mmCIF file of C-alpha atoms in Angstrom:
data_model
loop_
_atom_site.group_PDB
_atom_site.id
_atom_site.type_symbol
_atom_site.label_atom_id
_atom_site.label_comp_id
_atom_site.label_asym_id
_atom_site.label_seq_id
_atom_site.Cartn_x
_atom_site.Cartn_y
_atom_site.Cartn_z
ATOM 1 C CA MET L 1 124.072 116.567 93.871
ATOM 2 C CA GLN L 2 125.117 117.900 90.484
ATOM 3 C CA TYR L 3 122.507 120.940 90.688
ATOM 4 C CA ARG L 4 121.972 124.071 92.380
ATOM 5 C CA LEU L 5 119.323 126.358 92.847
ATOM 6 C CA ASN L 6 118.316 130.129 93.523
ATOM 7 C CA VAL L 7 114.753 130.671 93.128
ATOM 8 C CA SER L 8 112.483 132.987 94.724
ATOM 9 C CA GLN L 9 108.814 132.252 95.804
ATOM 10 C CA ILE L 10 107.072 134.809 93.299
ATOM 11 C CA GLU L 11 109.396 133.519 90.502
ATOM 12 C CA ILE L 12 107.864 129.848 90.944
ATOM 13 C CA GLU L 13 104.302 131.295 91.526
ATOM 14 C CA LYS L 14 104.755 133.349 88.104
ATOM 15 C CA PHE L 15 106.193 130.358 86.477
ATOM 16 C CA LEU L 16 102.999 128.211 87.625
ATOM 17 C CA ASN L 17 100.325 130.987 86.772
ATOM 18 C CA LEU L 18 99.736 131.519 90.644
ATOM 19 C CA LYS L 19 98.489 134.317 92.492
ATOM 20 C CA CYS L 20 101.891 135.876 93.403
ATOM 21 C CA SER L 21 102.631 136.691 97.346
ATOM 22 C CA LYS L 22 103.297 140.096 98.695
ATOM 23 C CA ASN L 23 106.426 138.678 100.508
ATOM 24 C CA SER L 24 108.860 136.076 99.159
ATOM 25 C CA ILE L 25 111.550 133.964 100.144
ATOM 26 C CA THR L 26 114.489 132.558 98.055
ATOM 27 C CA VAL L 27 115.774 129.053 98.273
ATOM 28 C CA SER L 28 119.284 127.774 97.502
ATOM 29 C CA ASN L 29 118.817 124.128 97.687
ATOM 30 C CA ILE L 30 116.724 121.039 96.432
ATOM 31 C CA CYS L 31 116.280 118.209 98.899
ATOM 32 C CA SER L 32 114.152 114.793 99.522
ATOM 33 C CA TYR L 33 111.663 114.822 102.346
ATOM 34 C CA SER L 34 113.804 112.195 103.642
ATOM 35 C CA ARG L 35 116.924 114.010 103.754
ATOM 36 C CA PRO L 36 116.007 117.361 104.558
ATOM 37 C CA LEU L 37 117.993 120.655 104.181
ATOM 38 C CA GLN L 38 117.070 124.283 105.322
ATOM 39 C CA ASN L 39 116.157 126.870 102.745
ATOM 40 C CA SER L 40 115.090 124.193 100.483
ATOM 41 C CA LEU L 41 112.422 123.237 97.441
ATOM 42 C CA LEU L 42 110.628 119.839 98.012
ATOM 43 C CA PHE L 43 107.475 118.373 97.627
ATOM 44 C CA ILE L 44 105.373 115.954 100.020
ATOM 45 C CA LYS L 45 102.566 113.539 99.044
ATOM 46 C CA ASN L 46 100.184 113.738 101.996
ATOM 47 C CA ASN L 47 99.125 114.583 105.310
ATOM 48 C CA LYS L 48 101.016 112.034 106.810
ATOM 49 C CA MET L 49 104.231 114.153 106.093
ATOM 50 C CA PRO L 50 104.907 116.915 108.770
ATOM 51 C CA VAL L 51 107.271 119.814 108.105
ATOM 52 C CA GLU L 52 107.316 121.444 111.471
ATOM 53 C CA HIS L 53 110.941 119.908 111.559
ATOM 54 C CA LEU L 54 112.022 122.094 108.615
ATOM 55 C CA LYS L 55 112.853 125.578 107.971
ATOM 56 C CA GLY L 56 112.682 128.230 105.292
ATOM 57 C CA CYS L 57 111.551 125.722 102.574
ATOM 58 C CA ILE L 58 109.053 126.191 99.744
ATOM 59 C CA ILE L 59 106.744 122.984 99.783
ATOM 60 C CA PHE L 60 104.497 121.694 97.350
ATOM 61 C CA CYS L 61 101.912 120.017 98.999
ATOM 62 C CA PRO L 62 98.254 118.520 98.039
ATOM 63 C CA LYS L 63 95.251 120.771 98.127
ATOM 64 C CA ASP L 64 93.862 119.458 101.477
ATOM 65 C CA TYR L 65 97.212 119.459 103.405
ATOM 66 C CA ASP L 66 96.280 120.515 106.807
ATOM 67 C CA LEU L 67 99.314 120.171 109.188
ATOM 68 C CA ASN L 68 101.328 122.792 110.634
ATOM 69 C CA GLN L 69 103.384 124.528 108.065
ATOM 70 C CA GLY L 70 106.261 126.090 110.961
ATOM 71 C CA GLU L 71 108.610 128.444 109.604
ATOM 72 C CA ASN L 72 108.058 127.219 105.794
ATOM 73 C CA ILE L 73 105.900 128.327 102.398
ATOM 74 C CA LEU L 74 103.214 125.979 101.828
ATOM 75 C CA LEU L 75 102.255 125.866 97.862
ATOM 76 C CA ARG L 76 99.292 123.783 97.838
ATOM 77 C CA VAL L 77 98.740 122.338 93.918
ATOM 78 C CA GLU L 78 97.096 119.363 92.364
ATOM 79 C CA ASN L 79 99.835 117.033 91.691
ATOM 80 C CA PRO L 80 102.927 117.803 93.927
ATOM 81 C CA LYS L 81 105.459 115.806 92.535
ATOM 82 C CA PHE L 82 104.633 116.864 89.030
ATOM 83 C CA ILE L 83 104.878 120.417 89.730
ATOM 84 C CA PHE L 84 108.057 119.924 91.657
ATOM 85 C CA SER L 85 109.488 118.032 88.358
ATOM 86 C CA LYS L 86 108.178 121.027 86.380
ATOM 87 C CA VAL L 87 109.784 123.435 88.583
ATOM 88 C CA ILE L 88 113.231 121.963 88.934
ATOM 89 C CA SER L 89 113.646 121.227 85.211
ATOM 90 C CA ASN L 90 113.071 125.182 84.509
ATOM 91 C CA PHE L 91 115.195 126.398 87.334
ATOM 92 C CA ALA L 92 117.922 124.073 88.662
ATOM 93 C CA GLN L 93 121.585 124.543 87.068
ATOM 94 C CA ARG L 94 124.107 121.981 86.816
ATOM 95 C CA LYS L 95 127.070 122.642 89.057
ATOM 96 C CA LEU L 96 130.769 123.187 87.796
ATOM 97 C CA LYS L 97 132.613 120.344 89.315
ATOM 98 C CA GLN L 98 136.257 119.729 88.726
ATOM 99 C CA GLY L 99 136.807 115.828 88.150
ATOM 100 C CA PHE L 100 139.899 113.930 88.726
ATOM 101 C CA ILE L 101 141.240 110.689 87.456
ATOM 102 C CA SER L 102 144.341 109.297 89.036
ATOM 103 C CA ASP L 103 147.229 108.589 86.616
ATOM 104 C CA ASP L 104 147.385 104.972 87.466
ATOM 105 C CA VAL L 105 143.572 104.466 86.754
ATOM 106 C CA GLU L 106 143.451 101.513 83.926
ATOM 107 C CA ILE L 107 140.637 102.017 81.577
ATOM 108 C CA GLY L 108 140.285 99.331 79.028
ATOM 109 C CA GLN L 109 138.728 99.858 75.196
ATOM 110 C CA GLY L 110 135.522 101.313 74.010
ATOM 111 C CA CYS L 111 134.919 103.059 77.286
ATOM 112 C CA VAL L 112 132.949 106.257 77.746
ATOM 113 C CA ILE L 113 133.885 108.604 80.694
ATOM 114 C CA GLY L 114 131.658 111.710 81.179
ATOM 115 C CA ASP L 115 132.793 115.311 82.434
ATOM 116 C CA GLN L 116 133.419 116.068 85.990
ATOM 117 C CA VAL L 117 134.023 112.227 87.081
ATOM 118 C CA SER L 118 136.520 111.635 89.418
ATOM 119 C CA ILE L 119 138.467 108.311 89.854
ATOM 120 C CA GLY L 120 140.956 107.213 92.552
ATOM 121 C CA ALA L 121 143.904 105.400 92.354
ATOM 122 C CA GLY L 122 144.474 102.067 91.437
ATOM 123 C CA THR L 123 141.167 101.581 90.108
ATOM 124 C CA LYS L 124 140.810 99.350 87.225
ATOM 125 C CA ILE L 125 137.764 99.631 84.628
ATOM 126 C CA LEU L 126 137.726 96.722 81.912
ATOM 127 C CA ASN L 127 136.089 97.312 78.284
ATOM 128 C CA ASN L 128 132.908 99.120 77.081
ATOM 129 C CA VAL L 129 132.021 100.569 80.365
ATOM 130 C CA VAL L 130 129.840 103.794 80.549
ATOM 131 C CA ILE L 131 130.418 106.277 83.260
ATOM 132 C CA ALA L 132 128.241 109.488 83.294
ATOM 133 C CA PRO L 133 129.052 112.881 84.222
ATOM 134 C CA GLY L 134 129.635 113.781 87.820
ATOM 135 C CA VAL L 135 130.157 110.271 89.081
ATOM 136 C CA THR L 136 132.710 109.674 91.677
ATOM 137 C CA ILE L 137 134.287 106.283 92.224
ATOM 138 C CA GLY L 138 137.144 105.728 94.763
ATOM 139 C CA SER L 139 140.396 104.043 94.892
ATOM 140 C CA GLU L 140 141.166 100.215 94.129
ATOM 141 C CA CYS L 141 137.899 99.620 92.345
ATOM 142 C CA TYR L 142 137.346 96.770 89.864
ATOM 143 C CA ILE L 143 134.701 97.407 87.109
ATOM 144 C CA LYS L 144 134.053 94.805 84.634
ATOM 145 C CA SER L 145 133.111 95.200 81.152
ATOM 146 C CA GLY L 146 129.836 96.690 79.950
ATOM 147 C CA ALA L 147 128.744 98.425 83.233
ATOM 148 C CA VAL L 148 126.652 101.704 82.931
ATOM 149 C CA ILE L 149 127.083 103.799 85.945
ATOM 150 C CA GLY L 150 125.294 106.945 86.876
ATOM 151 C CA GLU L 151 122.728 107.233 83.890
ATOM 152 C CA GLU L 152 119.363 108.457 84.887
ATOM 153 C CA GLY L 153 117.063 105.594 86.449
ATOM 154 C CA PHE L 154 113.537 104.990 85.533
ATOM 155 C CA GLY L 155 111.999 107.844 87.558
ATOM 156 C CA MET L 156 108.617 109.132 86.153
ATOM 157 C CA VAL L 157 105.676 111.411 87.082
ATOM 158 C CA PHE L 158 102.208 111.313 85.933
ATOM 159 C CA ASN L 159 101.288 114.762 84.651
ATOM 160 C CA ASN L 160 97.732 116.442 84.989
ATOM 161 C CA SER L 161 96.568 114.072 82.126
ATOM 162 C CA SER L 162 97.742 110.764 83.562
ATOM 163 C CA MET L 163 100.394 110.530 81.481
ATOM 164 C CA PRO L 164 104.056 109.472 82.492
ATOM 165 C CA GLU L 165 106.906 112.086 82.200
ATOM 166 C CA ARG L 166 110.442 111.741 82.920
ATOM 167 C CA VAL L 167 111.801 113.302 85.894
ATOM 168 C CA LEU L 168 114.763 115.309 85.899
ATOM 169 C CA HIS L 169 117.348 113.209 87.853
ATOM 170 C CA LEU L 170 119.574 115.819 90.268
ATOM 171 C CA GLY L 171 121.677 113.185 91.929
ATOM 172 C CA SER L 172 124.620 111.225 90.842
ATOM 173 C CA VAL L 173 126.718 108.077 91.855
ATOM 174 C CA PHE L 174 128.892 107.680 94.508
ATOM 175 C CA ILE L 175 131.260 104.662 94.793
ATOM 176 C CA GLY L 176 133.682 104.212 97.724
ATOM 177 C CA ASP L 177 137.091 102.269 97.799
ATOM 178 C CA HIS L 178 137.646 98.716 97.000
ATOM 179 C CA VAL L 179 134.210 98.059 95.278
ATOM 180 C CA GLU L 180 133.709 95.617 92.594
ATOM 181 C CA ILE L 181 131.035 95.996 89.995
ATOM 182 C CA GLY L 182 130.243 93.349 87.874
ATOM 183 C CA ALA L 183 129.566 92.717 84.088
ATOM 184 C CA ASN L 184 126.665 94.284 82.270
ATOM 185 C CA CYS L 185 125.412 96.068 85.798
ATOM 186 C CA THR L 186 123.665 99.079 85.730
ATOM 187 C CA ILE L 187 123.633 101.774 88.641
ATOM 188 C CA ALA L 188 121.093 104.667 88.235
ATOM 189 C CA SER L 189 121.600 107.993 89.277
ATOM 190 C CA GLY L 190 119.833 109.414 92.404
ATOM 191 C CA SER L 191 116.796 111.611 91.528
ATOM 192 C CA ILE L 192 117.519 114.088 94.394
ATOM 193 C CA ASP L 193 120.209 112.540 96.500
ATOM 194 C CA ASP L 194 123.240 110.178 95.317
ATOM 195 C CA THR L 195 122.810 106.595 94.660
ATOM 196 C CA ARG L 196 125.585 105.641 97.303
ATOM 197 C CA ILE L 197 127.880 102.280 96.966
ATOM 198 C CA GLU L 198 129.918 102.199 100.007
ATOM 199 C CA SER L 199 133.520 100.802 100.300
ATOM 200 C CA PHE L 200 134.417 96.932 100.060
ATOM 201 C CA VAL L 201 130.932 96.139 98.678
ATOM 202 C CA LYS L 202 131.163 93.535 95.911
ATOM 203 C CA ILE L 203 128.681 93.608 93.234
ATOM 204 C CA ASP L 204 128.283 90.490 91.139
ATOM 205 C CA ASP L 205 127.389 90.450 87.211
ATOM 206 C CA GLN L 206 123.973 91.668 85.584
ATOM 207 C CA VAL L 207 122.681 93.370 88.819
ATOM 208 C CA HIS L 208 120.519 96.773 88.655
ATOM 209 C CA VAL L 209 120.516 99.173 91.201
ATOM 210 C CA ALA L 210 117.999 101.871 90.770
ATOM 211 C CA HIS L 211 117.865 105.261 91.763
ATOM 212 C CA ASN L 212 118.415 106.211 95.416
ATOM 213 C CA CYS L 213 119.556 102.986 96.555
ATOM 214 C CA VAL L 214 122.228 102.873 99.440
ATOM 215 C CA ILE L 215 124.491 99.923 99.792
ATOM 216 C CA HIS L 216 126.323 100.086 103.126
ATOM 217 C CA ARG L 217 129.941 98.913 103.570
ATOM 218 C CA GLY L 218 130.889 95.235 102.645
ATOM 219 C CA ALA L 219 127.400 93.956 101.639
ATOM 220 C CA ILE L 220 127.731 91.102 98.772
ATOM 221 C CA ILE L 221 125.377 91.517 96.100
ATOM 222 C CA THR L 222 125.442 88.190 93.769
ATOM 223 C CA ALA L 223 124.366 87.718 90.199
ATOM 224 C CA GLY L 224 120.803 88.925 88.731
ATOM 225 C CA VAL L 225 119.735 90.896 91.550
ATOM 226 C CA ILE L 226 117.364 93.661 91.066
ATOM 227 C CA PHE L 227 117.073 96.690 93.638
ATOM 228 C CA SER L 228 114.219 99.133 92.906
ATOM 229 C CA GLY L 229 114.486 102.803 94.116
ATOM 230 C CA GLY L 230 115.521 103.948 97.521
ATOM 231 C CA VAL L 231 116.476 100.465 98.459
ATOM 232 C CA GLU L 232 118.745 100.639 101.777
ATOM 233 C CA VAL L 233 121.385 97.275 102.105
ATOM 234 C CA GLY L 234 123.080 97.018 105.558
ATOM 235 C CA SER L 235 126.718 96.339 106.014
ATOM 236 C CA ARG L 236 127.987 92.895 105.202
ATOM 237 C CA ALA L 237 124.343 91.789 104.197
ATOM 238 C CA TRP L 238 124.396 88.991 101.440
ATOM 239 C CA ILE L 239 121.692 89.117 98.642
ATOM 240 C CA GLY L 240 121.399 85.854 96.793
ATOM 241 C CA PRO L 241 121.375 85.354 93.315
ATOM 242 C CA ASN L 242 118.068 86.575 91.285
ATOM 243 C CA SER L 243 116.544 88.378 94.036
ATOM 244 C CA THR L 244 114.425 91.269 93.801
ATOM 245 C CA ILE L 245 113.989 93.908 96.485
ATOM 246 C CA ILE L 246 110.772 96.157 96.322
ATOM 247 C CA GLN L 247 111.193 100.171 96.452
ATOM 248 C CA ARG L 248 112.447 101.842 100.007
ATOM 249 C CA THR L 249 112.952 98.653 101.592
ATOM 250 C CA LYS L 250 115.423 98.199 104.060
ATOM 251 C CA ILE L 251 117.559 95.038 104.802
ATOM 252 C CA GLY L 252 119.754 95.088 108.062
ATOM 253 C CA GLU L 253 122.911 94.538 108.504
ATOM 254 C CA LYS L 254 124.399 90.755 108.196
ATOM 255 C CA ALA L 255 120.992 89.788 106.865
ATOM 256 C CA LEU L 256 120.645 87.053 104.420
ATOM 257 C CA ILE L 257 118.431 87.080 101.534
ATOM 258 C CA GLY L 258 118.219 83.303 100.032
ATOM 259 C CA ILE L 259 118.283 82.823 96.245
ATOM 260 C CA GLY L 260 115.264 84.155 93.931
ATOM 261 C CA GLY L 261 113.887 86.084 97.166
ATOM 262 C CA ILE L 262 111.318 88.439 96.563
ATOM 263 C CA VAL L 263 111.498 91.007 99.320
ATOM 264 C CA THR L 264 108.298 93.079 100.227
ATOM 265 C CA THR L 265 108.942 94.207 103.611
ATOM 266 C CA ASP L 266 111.911 95.478 105.901
ATOM 267 C CA VAL L 267 114.304 92.604 106.748
ATOM 268 C CA ASN L 268 115.840 92.926 110.238
ATOM 269 C CA SER L 269 119.760 92.705 110.888
ATOM 270 C CA SER L 270 121.171 88.929 111.167
ATOM 271 C CA GLN L 271 117.963 87.617 109.927
ATOM 272 C CA THR L 272 117.735 85.137 107.065
ATOM 273 C CA VAL L 273 114.596 85.303 104.551
ATOM 274 C CA MET L 274 113.707 83.295 101.835
ATOM 275 C CA GLY L 275 111.186 82.441 98.832
ATOM 276 C CA ILE L 276 108.223 84.841 98.030
ATOM 277 C CA SER L 277 107.378 87.505 100.388
ATOM 278 C CA SER L 278 110.624 86.572 101.823
ATOM 279 C CA MET L 279 109.651 85.116 105.088
ATOM 280 C CA PRO L 280 112.036 84.388 107.849
ATOM 281 C CA LEU L 281 113.700 80.984 107.844
ATOM 282 C CA ARG L 282 112.067 79.547 110.819
ATOM 283 C CA ALA L 283 108.860 80.737 109.728
ATOM 284 C CA LEU L 284 109.043 79.497 106.096
ATOM 285 C CA SER L 285 110.003 75.965 107.868
ATOM 286 C CA LYS L 286 107.047 76.117 109.709
ATOM 287 C CA ALA L 287 104.770 77.052 106.964
ATOM 288 C CA LEU L 288 106.147 74.055 104.598
ATOM 289 C CA LYS L 289 105.764 71.749 107.368
ATOM 290 C CA LYS L 290 102.281 72.435 107.740
ATOM 291 C CA ILE L 291 101.703 72.070 103.994
ATOM 292 C CA LEU L 292 103.329 68.727 103.784
ATOM 293 C CA ASP L 293 101.633 67.510 106.973
#
């Protein structure tokens, strides 16, 4: 994460024009609900998200939230995600981080490398690549021309007037070793946690990886694939050309997504799915047979 926080409950209440508490706690982290940290600021969307497992957190929640708050402070508001976005935009501060680029990294013409970027030994970057501040790239990677890595994704929140506003992205992009990134790929920074591309992942040309995605070791992503936010791809999975994966979907290890697949539900490990809504291959064959008969 590229940002740090040190803010008290009373400071937040004053900023939001809420009634100030007599007692106050201070939080020093920002986290997502899916990757919780103690002593953090976060938001939750509904009554299906318990918080008892958290400790020492300030949590924006809906006004009708009625679950046990545990050892946390709940601030009940009309629009938790929007309020969270306003608060972090006001109080979060960028961390100072020392970047490092190995002496043997090859960088082509027209590249833009931001501050605090780290690039490991033996990595080769072709022409006109943009790497945003704070990105980490491992050793022996190969990044083809026109790739854009670490700029903010399409993270929006509706304000109290029901109009979309951009959310401050706190995360960055982490890329492991021996990773290949194809020409004109875009890999967006994480909204809170980093977007992660693990070692030995191979990504073909013109692929979009949205904020908060995690692509595990050795996965193969072919040309034209689009990942929506928060997708997780298992180790050694194969994603076929021009596939589209809906947000927060999980694809198991060694799974195979056929060409042009539209994936709207989780895919099990070693499962093969194809087509719209990505039916398992056996089920798809039966469906086609039934139609043809």
